[in-house]
mmCIF file of C-alpha atoms in Angstrom:
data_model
loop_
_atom_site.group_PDB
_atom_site.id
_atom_site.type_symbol
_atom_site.label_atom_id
_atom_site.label_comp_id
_atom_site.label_asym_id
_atom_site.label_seq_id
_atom_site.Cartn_x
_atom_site.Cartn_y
_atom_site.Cartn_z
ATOM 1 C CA UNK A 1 0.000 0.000 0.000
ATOM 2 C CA UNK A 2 1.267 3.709 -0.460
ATOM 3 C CA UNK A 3 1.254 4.272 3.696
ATOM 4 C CA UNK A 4 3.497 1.166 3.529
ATOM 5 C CA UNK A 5 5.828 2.837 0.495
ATOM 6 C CA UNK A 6 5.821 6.133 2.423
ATOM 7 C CA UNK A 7 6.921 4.201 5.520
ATOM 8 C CA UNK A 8 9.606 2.601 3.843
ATOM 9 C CA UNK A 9 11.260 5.604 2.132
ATOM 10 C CA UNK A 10 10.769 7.421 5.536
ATOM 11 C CA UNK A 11 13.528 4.726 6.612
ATOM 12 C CA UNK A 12 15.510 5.221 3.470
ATOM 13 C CA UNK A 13 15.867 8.933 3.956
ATOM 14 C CA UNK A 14 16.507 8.381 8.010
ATOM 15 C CA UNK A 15 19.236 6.696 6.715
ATOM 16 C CA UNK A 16 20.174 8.473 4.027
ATOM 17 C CA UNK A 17 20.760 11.428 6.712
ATOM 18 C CA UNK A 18 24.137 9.539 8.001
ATOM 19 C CA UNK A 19 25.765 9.786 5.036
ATOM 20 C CA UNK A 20 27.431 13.359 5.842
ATOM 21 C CA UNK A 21 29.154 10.850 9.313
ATOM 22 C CA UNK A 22 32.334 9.793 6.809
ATOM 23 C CA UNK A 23 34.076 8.395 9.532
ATOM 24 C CA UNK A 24 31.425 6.251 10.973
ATOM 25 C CA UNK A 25 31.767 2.579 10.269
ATOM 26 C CA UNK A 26 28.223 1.984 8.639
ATOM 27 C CA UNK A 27 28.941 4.947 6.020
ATOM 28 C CA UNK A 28 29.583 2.025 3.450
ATOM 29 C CA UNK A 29 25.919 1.095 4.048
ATOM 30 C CA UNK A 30 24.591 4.291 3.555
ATOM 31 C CA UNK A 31 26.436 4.882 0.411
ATOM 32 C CA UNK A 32 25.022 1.440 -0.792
ATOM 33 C CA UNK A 33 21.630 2.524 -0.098
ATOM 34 C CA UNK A 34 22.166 5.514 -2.257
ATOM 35 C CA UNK A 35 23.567 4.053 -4.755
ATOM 36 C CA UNK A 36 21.016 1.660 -5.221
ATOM 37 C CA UNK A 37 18.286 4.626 -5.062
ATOM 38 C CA UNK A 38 20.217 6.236 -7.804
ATOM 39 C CA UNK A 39 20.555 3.206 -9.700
ATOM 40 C CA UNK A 40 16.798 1.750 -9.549
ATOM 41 C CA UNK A 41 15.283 5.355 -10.404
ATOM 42 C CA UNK A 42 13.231 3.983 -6.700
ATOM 43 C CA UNK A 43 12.282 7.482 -6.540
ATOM 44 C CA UNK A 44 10.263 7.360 -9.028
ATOM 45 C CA UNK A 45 7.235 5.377 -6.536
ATOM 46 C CA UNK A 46 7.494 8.117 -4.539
ATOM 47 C CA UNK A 47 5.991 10.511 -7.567
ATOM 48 C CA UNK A 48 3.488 7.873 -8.541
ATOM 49 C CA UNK A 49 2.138 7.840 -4.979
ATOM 50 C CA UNK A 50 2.217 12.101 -4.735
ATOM 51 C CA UNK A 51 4.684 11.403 -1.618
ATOM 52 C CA UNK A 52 5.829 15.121 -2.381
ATOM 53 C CA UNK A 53 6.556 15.281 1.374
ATOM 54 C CA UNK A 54 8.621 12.833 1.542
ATOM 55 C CA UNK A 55 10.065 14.032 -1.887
ATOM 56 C CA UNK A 56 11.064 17.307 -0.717
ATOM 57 C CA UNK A 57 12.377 15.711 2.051
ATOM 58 C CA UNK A 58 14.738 13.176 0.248
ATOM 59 C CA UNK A 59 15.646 15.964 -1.416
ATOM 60 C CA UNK A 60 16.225 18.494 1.501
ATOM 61 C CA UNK A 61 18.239 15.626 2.885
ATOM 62 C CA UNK A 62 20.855 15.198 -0.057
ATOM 63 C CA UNK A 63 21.330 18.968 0.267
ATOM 64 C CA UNK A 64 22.005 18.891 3.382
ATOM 65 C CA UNK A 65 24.540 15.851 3.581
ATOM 66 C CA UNK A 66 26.705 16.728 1.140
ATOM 67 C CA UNK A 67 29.831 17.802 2.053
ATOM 68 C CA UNK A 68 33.555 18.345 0.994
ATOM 69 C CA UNK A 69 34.943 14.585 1.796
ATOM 70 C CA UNK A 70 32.201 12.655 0.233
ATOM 71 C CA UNK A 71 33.702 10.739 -3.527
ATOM 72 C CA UNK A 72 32.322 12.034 -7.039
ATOM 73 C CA UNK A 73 30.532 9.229 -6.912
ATOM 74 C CA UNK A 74 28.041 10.078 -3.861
ATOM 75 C CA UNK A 75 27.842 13.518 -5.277
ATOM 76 C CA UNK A 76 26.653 11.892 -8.984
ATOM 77 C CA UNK A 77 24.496 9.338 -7.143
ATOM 78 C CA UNK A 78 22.335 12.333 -5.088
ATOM 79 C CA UNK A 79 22.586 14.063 -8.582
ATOM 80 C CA UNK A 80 21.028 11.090 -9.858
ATOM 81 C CA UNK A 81 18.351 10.901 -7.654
ATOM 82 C CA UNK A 82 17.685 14.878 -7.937
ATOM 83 C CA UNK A 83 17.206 14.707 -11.890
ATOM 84 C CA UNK A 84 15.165 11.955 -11.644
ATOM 85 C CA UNK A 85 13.031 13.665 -8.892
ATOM 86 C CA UNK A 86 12.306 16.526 -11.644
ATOM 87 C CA UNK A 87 12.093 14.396 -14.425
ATOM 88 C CA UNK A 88 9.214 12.320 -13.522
ATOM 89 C CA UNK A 89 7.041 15.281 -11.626
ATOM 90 C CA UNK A 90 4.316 17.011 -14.144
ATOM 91 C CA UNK A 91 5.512 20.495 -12.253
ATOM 92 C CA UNK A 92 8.522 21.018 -9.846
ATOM 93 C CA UNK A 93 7.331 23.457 -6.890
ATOM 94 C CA UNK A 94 9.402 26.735 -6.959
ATOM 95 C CA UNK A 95 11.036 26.040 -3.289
ATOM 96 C CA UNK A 96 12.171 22.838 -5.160
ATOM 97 C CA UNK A 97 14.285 24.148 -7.921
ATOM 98 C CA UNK A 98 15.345 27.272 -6.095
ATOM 99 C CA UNK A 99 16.971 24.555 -3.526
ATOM 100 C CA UNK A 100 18.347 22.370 -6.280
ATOM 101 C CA UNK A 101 19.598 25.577 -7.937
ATOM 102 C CA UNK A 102 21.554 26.754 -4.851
ATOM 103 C CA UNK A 103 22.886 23.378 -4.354
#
């Protein structure tokens, strides 16, 4: 059900919230679950559902993680995910793009 996707990403994005902690010894398993977010376009339920809560969110969140010592290839993953956040939504609220645009 979508209260069970919502519940699910809600986890994802908890997570997903560690990943500026470079040091900490799960940090491989936070970049895997990225990476597989990036990779499986999962974001993509999220539109389908009209989860734009928990879309701003995920996106609020990779905004807010990033940071100097992460690899180009966290920063192309979240890039990833952010294109294919805009890509799939009919209309991307202004709040959204002036975020991504500052980011």
């Amino acid at each position: 059900s979508d209260s069970q996707l919502e519940s699910i990403f809600s986890l994802f994005i908890s997570q997903l919230k560690r990943l500026n902690r470079t040091t900490d010894p799960s940090y491989e398993r936070y970049f895997y679950l990225l990476e597989r977010l990036a990779m499986v376009k999962s974001c993509i339920i999220l539109v389908e559902i009209g989860a734009y809560e928990l879309l701003h969110e995920l996106l609020e969140t990779l905004y807010s993680t990033i940071c100097n010592e992460h690899s180009s290839k966290v920063t192309a993953h979240m890039v990833d995910i952010c294109v294919c956040i805009v890509e799939e939504m009919d209309t991307v609220p202004d709040e959204w793009l002036e975020g991504i645009l500052t980011h």
